[in-house]
Coordinates of N, CA and C and ligand atoms in Angstrom, one line a residue:
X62 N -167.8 -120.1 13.7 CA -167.2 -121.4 14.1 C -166.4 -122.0 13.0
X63 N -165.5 -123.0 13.3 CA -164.4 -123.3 12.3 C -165.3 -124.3 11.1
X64 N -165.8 -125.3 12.1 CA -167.0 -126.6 11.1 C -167.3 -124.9 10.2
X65 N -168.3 -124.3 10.5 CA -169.3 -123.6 10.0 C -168.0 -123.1 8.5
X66 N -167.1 -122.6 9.0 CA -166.0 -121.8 7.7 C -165.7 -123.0 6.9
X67 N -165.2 -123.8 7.4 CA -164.8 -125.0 6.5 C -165.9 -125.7 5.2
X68 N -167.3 -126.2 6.1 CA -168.1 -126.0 5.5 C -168.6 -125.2 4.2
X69 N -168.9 -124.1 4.9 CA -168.5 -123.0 3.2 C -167.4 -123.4 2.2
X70 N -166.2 -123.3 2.7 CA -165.2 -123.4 1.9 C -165.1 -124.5 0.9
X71 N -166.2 -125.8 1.2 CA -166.1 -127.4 0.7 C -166.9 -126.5 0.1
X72 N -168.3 -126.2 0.0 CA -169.1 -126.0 -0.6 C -169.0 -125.3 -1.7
X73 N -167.9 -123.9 -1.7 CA -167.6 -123.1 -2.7 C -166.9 -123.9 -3.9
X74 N -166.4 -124.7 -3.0 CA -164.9 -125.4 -3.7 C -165.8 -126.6 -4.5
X75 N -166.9 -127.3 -4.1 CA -167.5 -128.3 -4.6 C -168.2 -127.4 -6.2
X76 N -168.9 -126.4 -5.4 CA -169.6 -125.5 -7.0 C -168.7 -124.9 -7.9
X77 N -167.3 -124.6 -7.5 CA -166.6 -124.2 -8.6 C -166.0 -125.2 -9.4
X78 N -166.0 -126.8 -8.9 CA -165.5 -127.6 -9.7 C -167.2 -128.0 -10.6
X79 N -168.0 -126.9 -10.3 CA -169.2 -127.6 -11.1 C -169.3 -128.9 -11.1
X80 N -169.7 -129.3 -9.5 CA -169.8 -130.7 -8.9 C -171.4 -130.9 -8.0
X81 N -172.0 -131.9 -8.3 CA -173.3 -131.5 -7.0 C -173.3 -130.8 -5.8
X82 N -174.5 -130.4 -5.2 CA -173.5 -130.0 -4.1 C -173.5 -131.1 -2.9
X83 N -173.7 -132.0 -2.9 CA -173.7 -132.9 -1.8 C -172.6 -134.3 -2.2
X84 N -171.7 -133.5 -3.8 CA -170.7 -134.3 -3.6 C -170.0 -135.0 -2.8
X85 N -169.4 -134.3 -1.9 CA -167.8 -134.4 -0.9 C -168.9 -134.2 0.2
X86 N -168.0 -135.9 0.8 CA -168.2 -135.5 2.3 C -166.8 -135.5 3.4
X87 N -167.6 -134.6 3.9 CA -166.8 -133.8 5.3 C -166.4 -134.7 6.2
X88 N -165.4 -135.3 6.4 CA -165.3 -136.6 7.7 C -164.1 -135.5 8.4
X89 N -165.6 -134.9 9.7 CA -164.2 -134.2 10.6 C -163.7 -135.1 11.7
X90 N -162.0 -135.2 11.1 CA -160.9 -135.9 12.1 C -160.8 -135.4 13.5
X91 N -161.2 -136.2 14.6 CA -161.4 -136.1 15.5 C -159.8 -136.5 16.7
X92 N -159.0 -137.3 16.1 CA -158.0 -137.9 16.9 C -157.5 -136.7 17.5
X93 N -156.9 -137.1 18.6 CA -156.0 -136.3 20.0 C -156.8 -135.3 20.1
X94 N -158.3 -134.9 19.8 CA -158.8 -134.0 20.2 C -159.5 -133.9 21.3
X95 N -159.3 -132.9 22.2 CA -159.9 -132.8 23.6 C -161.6 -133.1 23.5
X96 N -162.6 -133.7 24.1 CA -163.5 -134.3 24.1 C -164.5 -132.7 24.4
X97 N -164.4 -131.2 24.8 CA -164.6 -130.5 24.4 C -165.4 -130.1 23.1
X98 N -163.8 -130.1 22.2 CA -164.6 -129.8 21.1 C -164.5 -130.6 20.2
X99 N -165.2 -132.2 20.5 CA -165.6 -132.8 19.7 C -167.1 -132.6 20.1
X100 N -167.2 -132.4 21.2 CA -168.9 -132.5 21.7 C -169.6 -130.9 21.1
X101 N -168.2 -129.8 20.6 CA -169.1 -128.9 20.1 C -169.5 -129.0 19.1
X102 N -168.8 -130.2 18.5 CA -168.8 -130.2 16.7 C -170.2 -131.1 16.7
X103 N -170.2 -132.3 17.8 CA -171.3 -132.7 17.8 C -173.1 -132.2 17.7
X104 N -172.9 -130.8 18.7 CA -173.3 -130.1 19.1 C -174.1 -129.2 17.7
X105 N -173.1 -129.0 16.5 CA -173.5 -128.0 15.8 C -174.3 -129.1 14.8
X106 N -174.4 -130.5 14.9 CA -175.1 -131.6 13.9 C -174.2 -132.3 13.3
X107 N -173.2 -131.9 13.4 CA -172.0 -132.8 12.5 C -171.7 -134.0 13.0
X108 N -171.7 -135.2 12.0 CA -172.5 -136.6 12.7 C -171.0 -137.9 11.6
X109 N -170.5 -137.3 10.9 CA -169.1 -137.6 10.2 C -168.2 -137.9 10.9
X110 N -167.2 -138.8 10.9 CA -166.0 -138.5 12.0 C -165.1 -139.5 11.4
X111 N -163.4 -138.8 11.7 CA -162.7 -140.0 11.3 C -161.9 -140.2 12.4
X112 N -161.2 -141.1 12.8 CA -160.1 -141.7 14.2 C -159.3 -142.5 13.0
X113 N -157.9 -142.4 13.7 CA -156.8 -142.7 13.0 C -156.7 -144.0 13.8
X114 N -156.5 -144.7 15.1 CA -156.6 -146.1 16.0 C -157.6 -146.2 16.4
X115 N -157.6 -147.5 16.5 CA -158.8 -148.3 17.3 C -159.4 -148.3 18.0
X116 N -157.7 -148.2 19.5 CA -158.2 -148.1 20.2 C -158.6 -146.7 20.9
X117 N -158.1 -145.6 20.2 CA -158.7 -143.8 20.7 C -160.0 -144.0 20.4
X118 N -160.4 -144.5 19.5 CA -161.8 -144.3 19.1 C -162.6 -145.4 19.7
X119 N -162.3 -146.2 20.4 CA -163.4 -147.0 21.0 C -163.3 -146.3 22.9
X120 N -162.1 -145.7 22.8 CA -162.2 -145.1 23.9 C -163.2 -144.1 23.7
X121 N -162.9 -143.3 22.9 CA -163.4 -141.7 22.9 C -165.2 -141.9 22.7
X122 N -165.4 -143.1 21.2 CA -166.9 -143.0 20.9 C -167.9 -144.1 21.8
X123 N -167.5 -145.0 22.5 CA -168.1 -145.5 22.9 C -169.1 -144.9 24.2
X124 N -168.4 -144.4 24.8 CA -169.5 -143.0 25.5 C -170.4 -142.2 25.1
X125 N -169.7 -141.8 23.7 CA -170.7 -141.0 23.3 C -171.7 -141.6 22.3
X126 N -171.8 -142.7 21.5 CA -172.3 -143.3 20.2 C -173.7 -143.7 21.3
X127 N -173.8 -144.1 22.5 CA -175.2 -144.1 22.7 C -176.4 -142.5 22.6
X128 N -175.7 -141.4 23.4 CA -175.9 -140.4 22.9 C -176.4 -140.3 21.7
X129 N -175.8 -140.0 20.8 CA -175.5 -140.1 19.6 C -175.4 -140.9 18.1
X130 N -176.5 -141.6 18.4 CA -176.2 -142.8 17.7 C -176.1 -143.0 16.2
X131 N -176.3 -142.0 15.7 CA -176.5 -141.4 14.3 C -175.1 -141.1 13.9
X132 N -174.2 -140.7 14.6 CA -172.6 -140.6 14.1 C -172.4 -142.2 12.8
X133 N -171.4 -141.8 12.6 CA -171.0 -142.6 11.8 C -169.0 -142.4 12.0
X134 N -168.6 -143.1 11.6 CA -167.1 -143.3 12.2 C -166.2 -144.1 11.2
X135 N -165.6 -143.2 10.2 CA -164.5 -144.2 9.5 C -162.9 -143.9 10.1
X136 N -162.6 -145.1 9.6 CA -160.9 -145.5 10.3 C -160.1 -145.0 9.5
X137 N -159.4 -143.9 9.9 CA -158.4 -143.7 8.5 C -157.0 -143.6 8.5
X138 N -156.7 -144.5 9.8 CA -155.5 -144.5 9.9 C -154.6 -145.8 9.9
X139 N -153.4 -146.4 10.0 CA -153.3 -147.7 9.7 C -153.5 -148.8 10.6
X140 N -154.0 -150.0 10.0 CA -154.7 -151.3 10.4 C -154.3 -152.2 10.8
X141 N -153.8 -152.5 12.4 CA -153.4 -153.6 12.3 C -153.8 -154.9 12.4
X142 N -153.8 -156.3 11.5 CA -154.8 -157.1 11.4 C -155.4 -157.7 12.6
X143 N -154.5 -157.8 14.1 CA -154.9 -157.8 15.1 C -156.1 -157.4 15.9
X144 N -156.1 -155.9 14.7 CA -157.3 -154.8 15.4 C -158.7 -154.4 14.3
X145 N -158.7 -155.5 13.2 CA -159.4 -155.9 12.4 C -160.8 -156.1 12.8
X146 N -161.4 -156.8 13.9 CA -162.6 -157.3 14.4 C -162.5 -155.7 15.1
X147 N -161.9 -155.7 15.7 CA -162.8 -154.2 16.3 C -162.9 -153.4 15.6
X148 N -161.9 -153.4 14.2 CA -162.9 -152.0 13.4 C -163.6 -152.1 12.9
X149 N -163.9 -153.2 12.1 CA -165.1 -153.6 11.4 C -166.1 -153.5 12.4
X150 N -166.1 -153.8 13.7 CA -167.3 -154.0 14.7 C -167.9 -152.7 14.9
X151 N -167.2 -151.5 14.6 CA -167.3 -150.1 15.0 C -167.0 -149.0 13.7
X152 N -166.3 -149.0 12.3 CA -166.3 -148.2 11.7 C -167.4 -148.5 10.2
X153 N -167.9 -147.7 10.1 CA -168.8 -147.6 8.9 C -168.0 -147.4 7.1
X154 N -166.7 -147.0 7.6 CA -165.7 -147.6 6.4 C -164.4 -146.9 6.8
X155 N -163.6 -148.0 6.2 CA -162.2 -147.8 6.7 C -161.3 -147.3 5.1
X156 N -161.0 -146.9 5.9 CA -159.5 -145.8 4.6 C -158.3 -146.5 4.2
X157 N -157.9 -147.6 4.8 CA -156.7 -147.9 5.2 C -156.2 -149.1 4.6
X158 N -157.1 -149.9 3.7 CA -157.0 -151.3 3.4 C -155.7 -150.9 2.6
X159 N -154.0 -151.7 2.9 CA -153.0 -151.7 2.2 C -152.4 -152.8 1.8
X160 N -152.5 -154.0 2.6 CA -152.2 -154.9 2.4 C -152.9 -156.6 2.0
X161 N -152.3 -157.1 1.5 CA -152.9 -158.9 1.3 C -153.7 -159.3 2.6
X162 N -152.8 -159.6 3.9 CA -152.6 -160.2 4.4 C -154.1 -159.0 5.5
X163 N -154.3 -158.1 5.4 CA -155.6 -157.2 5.8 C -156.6 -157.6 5.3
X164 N -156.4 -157.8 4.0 CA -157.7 -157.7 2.9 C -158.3 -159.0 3.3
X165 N -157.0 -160.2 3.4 CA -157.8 -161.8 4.2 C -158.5 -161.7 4.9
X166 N -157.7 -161.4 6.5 CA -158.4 -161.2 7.8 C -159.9 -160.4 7.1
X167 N -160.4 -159.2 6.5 CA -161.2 -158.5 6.5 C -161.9 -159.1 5.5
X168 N -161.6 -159.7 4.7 CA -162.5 -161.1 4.2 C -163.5 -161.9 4.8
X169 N -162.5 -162.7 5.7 CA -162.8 -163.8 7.1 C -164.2 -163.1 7.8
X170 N -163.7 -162.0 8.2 CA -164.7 -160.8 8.9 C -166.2 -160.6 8.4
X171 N -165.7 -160.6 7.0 CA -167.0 -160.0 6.5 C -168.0 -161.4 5.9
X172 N -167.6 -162.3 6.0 CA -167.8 -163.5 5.7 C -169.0 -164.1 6.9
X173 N -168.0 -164.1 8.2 CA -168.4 -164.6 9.2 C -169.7 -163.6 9.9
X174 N -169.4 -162.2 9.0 CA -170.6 -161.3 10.0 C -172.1 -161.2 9.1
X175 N -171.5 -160.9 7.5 CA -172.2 -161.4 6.6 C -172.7 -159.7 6.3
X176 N -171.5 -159.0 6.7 CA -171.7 -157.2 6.5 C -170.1 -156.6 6.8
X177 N -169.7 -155.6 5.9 CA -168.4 -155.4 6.0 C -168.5 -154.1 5.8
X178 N -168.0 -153.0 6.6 CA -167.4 -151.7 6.2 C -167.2 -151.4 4.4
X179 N -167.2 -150.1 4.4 CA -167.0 -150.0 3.1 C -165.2 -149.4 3.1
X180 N -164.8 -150.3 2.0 CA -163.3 -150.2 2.3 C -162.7 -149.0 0.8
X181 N -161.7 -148.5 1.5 CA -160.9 -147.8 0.5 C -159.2 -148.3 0.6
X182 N -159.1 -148.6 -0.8 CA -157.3 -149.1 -0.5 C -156.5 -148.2 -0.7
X183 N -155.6 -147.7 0.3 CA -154.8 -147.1 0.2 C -153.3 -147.0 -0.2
X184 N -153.5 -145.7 -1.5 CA -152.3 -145.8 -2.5 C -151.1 -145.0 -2.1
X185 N -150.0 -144.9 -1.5 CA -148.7 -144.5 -1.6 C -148.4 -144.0 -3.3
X186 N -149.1 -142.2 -3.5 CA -148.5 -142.2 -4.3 C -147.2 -142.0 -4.8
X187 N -146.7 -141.2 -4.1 CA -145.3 -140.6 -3.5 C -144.3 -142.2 -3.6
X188 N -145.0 -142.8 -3.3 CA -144.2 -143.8 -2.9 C -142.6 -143.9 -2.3
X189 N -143.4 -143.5 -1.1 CA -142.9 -142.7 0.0 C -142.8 -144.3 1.1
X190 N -141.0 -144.5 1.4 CA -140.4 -145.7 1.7 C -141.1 -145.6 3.4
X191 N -141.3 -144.9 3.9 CA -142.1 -144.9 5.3 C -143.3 -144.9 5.4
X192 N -144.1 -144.5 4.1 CA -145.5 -144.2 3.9 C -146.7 -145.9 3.9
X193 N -147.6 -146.0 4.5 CA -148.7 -147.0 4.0 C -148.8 -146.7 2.8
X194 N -149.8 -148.5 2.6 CA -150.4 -147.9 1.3 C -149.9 -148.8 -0.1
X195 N -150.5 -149.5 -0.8 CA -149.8 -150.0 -1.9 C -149.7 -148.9 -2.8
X196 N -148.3 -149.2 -3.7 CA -147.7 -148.7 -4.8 C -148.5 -148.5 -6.0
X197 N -148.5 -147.3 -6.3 CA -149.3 -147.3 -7.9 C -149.3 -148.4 -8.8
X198 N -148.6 -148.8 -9.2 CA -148.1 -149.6 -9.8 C -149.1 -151.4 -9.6
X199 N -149.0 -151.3 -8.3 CA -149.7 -152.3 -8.1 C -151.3 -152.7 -7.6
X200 N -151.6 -151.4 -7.9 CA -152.8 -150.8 -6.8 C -153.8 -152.0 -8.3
X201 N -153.6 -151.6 -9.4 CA -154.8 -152.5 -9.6 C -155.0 -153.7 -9.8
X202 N -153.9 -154.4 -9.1 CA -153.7 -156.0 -9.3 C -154.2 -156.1 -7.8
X203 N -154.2 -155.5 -6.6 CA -154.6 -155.6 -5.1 C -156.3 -155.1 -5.3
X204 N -156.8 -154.4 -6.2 CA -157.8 -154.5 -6.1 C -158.9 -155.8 -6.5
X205 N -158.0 -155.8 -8.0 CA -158.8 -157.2 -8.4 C -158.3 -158.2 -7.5
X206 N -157.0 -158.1 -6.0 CA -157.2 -159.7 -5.3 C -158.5 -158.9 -4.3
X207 N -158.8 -157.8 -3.8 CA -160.0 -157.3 -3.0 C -161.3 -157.9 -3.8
X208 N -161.3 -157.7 -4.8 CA -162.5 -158.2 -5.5 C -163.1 -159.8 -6.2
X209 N -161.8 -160.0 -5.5 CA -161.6 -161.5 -5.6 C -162.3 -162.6 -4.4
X210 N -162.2 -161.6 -3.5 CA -162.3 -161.8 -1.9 C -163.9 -161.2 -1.2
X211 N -164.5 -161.2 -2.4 CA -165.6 -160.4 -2.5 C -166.4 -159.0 -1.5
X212 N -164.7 -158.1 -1.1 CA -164.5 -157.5 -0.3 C -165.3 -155.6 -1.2
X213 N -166.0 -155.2 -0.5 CA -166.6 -153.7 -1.0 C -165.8 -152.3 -1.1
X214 N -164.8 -153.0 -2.2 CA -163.9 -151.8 -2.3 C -165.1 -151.2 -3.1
X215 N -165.0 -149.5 -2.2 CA -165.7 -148.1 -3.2 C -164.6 -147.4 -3.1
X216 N -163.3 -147.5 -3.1 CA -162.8 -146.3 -3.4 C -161.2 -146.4 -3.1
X217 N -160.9 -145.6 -3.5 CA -159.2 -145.0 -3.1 C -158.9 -144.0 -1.8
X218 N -157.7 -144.1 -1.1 CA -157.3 -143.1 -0.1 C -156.0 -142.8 -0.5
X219 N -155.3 -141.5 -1.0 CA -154.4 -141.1 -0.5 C -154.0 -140.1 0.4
X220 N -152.6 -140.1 1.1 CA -151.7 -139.0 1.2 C -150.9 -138.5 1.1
X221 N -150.3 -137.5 0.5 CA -149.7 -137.1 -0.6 C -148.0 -136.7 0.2
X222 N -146.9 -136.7 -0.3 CA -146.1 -136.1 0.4 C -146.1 -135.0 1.0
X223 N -145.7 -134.7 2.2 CA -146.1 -133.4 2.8 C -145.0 -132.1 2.1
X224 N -144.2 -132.4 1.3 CA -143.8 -131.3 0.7 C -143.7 -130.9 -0.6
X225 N -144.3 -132.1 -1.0 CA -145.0 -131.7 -2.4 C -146.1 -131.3 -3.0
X226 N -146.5 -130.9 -4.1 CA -148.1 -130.2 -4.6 C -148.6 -131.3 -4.6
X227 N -149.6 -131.0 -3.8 CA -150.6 -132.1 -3.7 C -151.3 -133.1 -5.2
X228 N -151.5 -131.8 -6.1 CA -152.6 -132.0 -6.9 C -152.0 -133.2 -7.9
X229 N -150.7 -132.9 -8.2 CA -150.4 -134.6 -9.1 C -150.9 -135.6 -8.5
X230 N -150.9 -135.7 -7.4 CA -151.1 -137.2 -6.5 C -152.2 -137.0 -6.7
X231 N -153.4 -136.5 -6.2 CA -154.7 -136.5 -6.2 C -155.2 -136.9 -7.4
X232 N -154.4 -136.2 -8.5 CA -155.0 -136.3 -10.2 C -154.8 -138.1 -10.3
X233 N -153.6 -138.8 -10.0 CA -153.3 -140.0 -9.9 C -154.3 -141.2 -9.2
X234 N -154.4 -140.6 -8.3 CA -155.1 -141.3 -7.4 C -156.8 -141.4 -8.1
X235 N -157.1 -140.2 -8.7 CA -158.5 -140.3 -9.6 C -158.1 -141.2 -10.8
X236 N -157.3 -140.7 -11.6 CA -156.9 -141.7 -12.8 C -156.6 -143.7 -12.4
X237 N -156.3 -143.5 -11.6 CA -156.1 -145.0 -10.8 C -157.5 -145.4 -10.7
X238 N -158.3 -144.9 -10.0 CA -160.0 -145.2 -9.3 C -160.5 -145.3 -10.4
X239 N -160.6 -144.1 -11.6 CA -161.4 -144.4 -12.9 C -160.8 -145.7 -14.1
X240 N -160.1 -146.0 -13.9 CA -159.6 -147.4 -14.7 C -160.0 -148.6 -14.2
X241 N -160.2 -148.4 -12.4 CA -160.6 -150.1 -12.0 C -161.9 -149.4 -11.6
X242 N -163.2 -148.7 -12.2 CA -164.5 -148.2 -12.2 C -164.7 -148.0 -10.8
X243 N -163.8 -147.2 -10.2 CA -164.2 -147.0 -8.3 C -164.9 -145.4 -8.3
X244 N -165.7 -145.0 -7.7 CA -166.6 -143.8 -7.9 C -165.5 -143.0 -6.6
X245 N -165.1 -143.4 -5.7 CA -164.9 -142.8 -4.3 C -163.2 -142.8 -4.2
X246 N -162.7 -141.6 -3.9 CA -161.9 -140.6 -3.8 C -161.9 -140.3 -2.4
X247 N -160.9 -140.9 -1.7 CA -160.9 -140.2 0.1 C -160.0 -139.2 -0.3
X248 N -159.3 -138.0 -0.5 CA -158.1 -137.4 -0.3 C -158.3 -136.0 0.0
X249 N -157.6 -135.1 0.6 CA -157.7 -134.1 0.7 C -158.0 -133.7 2.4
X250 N -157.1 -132.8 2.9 CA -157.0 -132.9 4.7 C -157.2 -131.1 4.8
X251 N -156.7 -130.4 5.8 CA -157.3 -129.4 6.3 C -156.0 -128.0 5.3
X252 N -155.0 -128.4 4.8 CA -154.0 -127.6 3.8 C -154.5 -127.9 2.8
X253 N -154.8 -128.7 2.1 CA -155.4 -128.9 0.7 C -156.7 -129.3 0.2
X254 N -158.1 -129.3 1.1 CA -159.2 -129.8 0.3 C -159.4 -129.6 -0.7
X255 N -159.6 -128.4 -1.2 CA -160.3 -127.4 -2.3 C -159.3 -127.9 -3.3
X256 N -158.3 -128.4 -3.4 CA -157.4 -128.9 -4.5 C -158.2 -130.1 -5.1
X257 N -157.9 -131.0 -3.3 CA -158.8 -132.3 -3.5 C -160.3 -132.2 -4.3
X258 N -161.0 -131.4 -3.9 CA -162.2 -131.4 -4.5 C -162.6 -131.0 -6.4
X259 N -161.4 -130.2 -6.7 CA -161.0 -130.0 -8.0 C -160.7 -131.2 -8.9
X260 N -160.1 -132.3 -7.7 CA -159.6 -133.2 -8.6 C -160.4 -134.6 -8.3
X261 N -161.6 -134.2 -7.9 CA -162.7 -135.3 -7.6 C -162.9 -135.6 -5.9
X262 N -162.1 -135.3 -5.5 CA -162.7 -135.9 -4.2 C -163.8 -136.3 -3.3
X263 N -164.1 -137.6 -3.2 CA -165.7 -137.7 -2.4 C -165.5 -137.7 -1.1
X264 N -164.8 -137.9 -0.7 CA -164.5 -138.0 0.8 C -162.9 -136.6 1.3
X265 N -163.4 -135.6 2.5 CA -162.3 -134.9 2.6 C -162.4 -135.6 4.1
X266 N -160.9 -135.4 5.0 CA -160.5 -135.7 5.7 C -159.8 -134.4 6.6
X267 N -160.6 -133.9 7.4 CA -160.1 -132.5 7.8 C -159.9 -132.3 9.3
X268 N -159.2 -132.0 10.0 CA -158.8 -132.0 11.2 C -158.7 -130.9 12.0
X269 N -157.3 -130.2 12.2 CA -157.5 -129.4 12.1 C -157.7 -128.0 12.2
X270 N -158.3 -127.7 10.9 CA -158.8 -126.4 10.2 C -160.2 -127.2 10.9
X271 N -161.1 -127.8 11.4 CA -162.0 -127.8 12.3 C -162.1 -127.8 13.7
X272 N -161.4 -128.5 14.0 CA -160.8 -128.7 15.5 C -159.8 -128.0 16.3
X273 N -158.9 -127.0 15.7 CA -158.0 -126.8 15.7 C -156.5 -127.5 16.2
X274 N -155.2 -126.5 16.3 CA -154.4 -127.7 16.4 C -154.3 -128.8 17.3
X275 N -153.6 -129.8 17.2 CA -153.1 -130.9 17.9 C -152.2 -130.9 18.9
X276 N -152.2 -131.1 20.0 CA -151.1 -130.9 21.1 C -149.7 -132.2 20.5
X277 N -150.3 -133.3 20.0 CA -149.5 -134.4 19.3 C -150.5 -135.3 18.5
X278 N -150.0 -136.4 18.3 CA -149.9 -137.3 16.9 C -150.7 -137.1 15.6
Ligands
LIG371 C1 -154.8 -136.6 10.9 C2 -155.2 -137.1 9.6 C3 -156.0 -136.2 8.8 C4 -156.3 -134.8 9.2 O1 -155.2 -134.0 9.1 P1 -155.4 -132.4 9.3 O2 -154.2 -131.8 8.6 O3 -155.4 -132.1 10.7 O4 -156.6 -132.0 8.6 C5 -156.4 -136.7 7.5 N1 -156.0 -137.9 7.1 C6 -155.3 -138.8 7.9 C7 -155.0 -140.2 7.4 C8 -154.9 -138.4 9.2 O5 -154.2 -139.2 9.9

């Protein structure tokens, strides 16, 4: 089975960076995937999951999360402040934090519930004019306003240009996280984990190379 190959492959990839082995976790991306074989991935114990919208995944998990209640669910795709209460109400940490005007609303949120997702802000390394994501450059003045806001940034997300080597951006993205003391590293998808994991990765993002492909988005 694909989880099962993949699995190995993190795991090889985790011991040759001479890393724990329960470094990197596995969040398999579930979006536009047929409900099939999400229930087989379910099926084999895999309890990880990421959804890119709100609303696919309140469609897709709410069915199944009584089943299931042990899943866990982060948001890794972009946020709109609109749809802010329903992720926080439903993801266990979101990937996606890029803006001021998010980090407020998810402030407000975490304020009023008095428990907040664990957030990762996401860096445009590429800095890439279509891309999410605050700019290197500014990533650690948005952290300290996140931590200003007394918001639980653990970590960084990037994605890297799709036609560039991944591994500068990833190396960036770690050098960025270790300067403002963030332990957590999202990067790395179903073409490049094992890069990601070389260059610290705690969280992989894999789709995919588990699910196979996508009919669309
Ligand atoms: C879809 C998606 C992934 C997974 O991509 P694959 O190439 O299928 O592994 C990872 N991260 C984000 C933000 C995505 O939107």
């Amino acid at each position: 089975m694909p989880l099962n190959d993949i699995s190995e492959r993190l795991a090889a990839a985790t011991r040759a960076a001479g890393r724990p082995e329960d470094a990197v976790a596995l969040i398999a991306v579930s979006k536009v995937q047929p409900e099939e074989r999400v229930l087989g991935v379910l099926e084999q114990g895999h309890r990880l999951f990421g959804e890119n919208r709100v609303q696919e995944a309140q469609d897709r998990w709410s069915p199944l999360l009584p089943r299931y209640p042990d899943v866990a669910l982060h948001l890794i795709g972009p946020l709109q402040t609109n749809k802010a209460r329903a992720a926080v109400e439903m993801a266990a940490a979101i990937h996606s934090l890029d803006r001021p005007k998010l980090a407020t609303a998810l402030a407000r949120l975490a304020q009023e519930r008095g428990q907040s997702p664990d957030l990762f802000v996401q860096v445009n390394t590429g800095a890439e004019p279509q891309k999410a994501g605050v700019l290197p450059e500014d990533t650690d003045a948005f952290i300290g306003d996140c931590r200003g806001m007394d918001l639980p940034v653990v970590g960084l997300m990037c994605i890297p240009p799709a036609e560039e080597d991944p591994a500068p951006h990833f190396a960036m993205l770690a050098e960025i996280a270790a300067r403002n003391g963030l332990d957590g590293l999202s990067m790395g998808m179903s073409g490049d984990f094992e890069t990601a994991v070389a260059h610290g990765a705690t969280h992989v993002r894999v789709g995919s190379a588990i699910f196979g492909a996508r009919d669309h988005g």
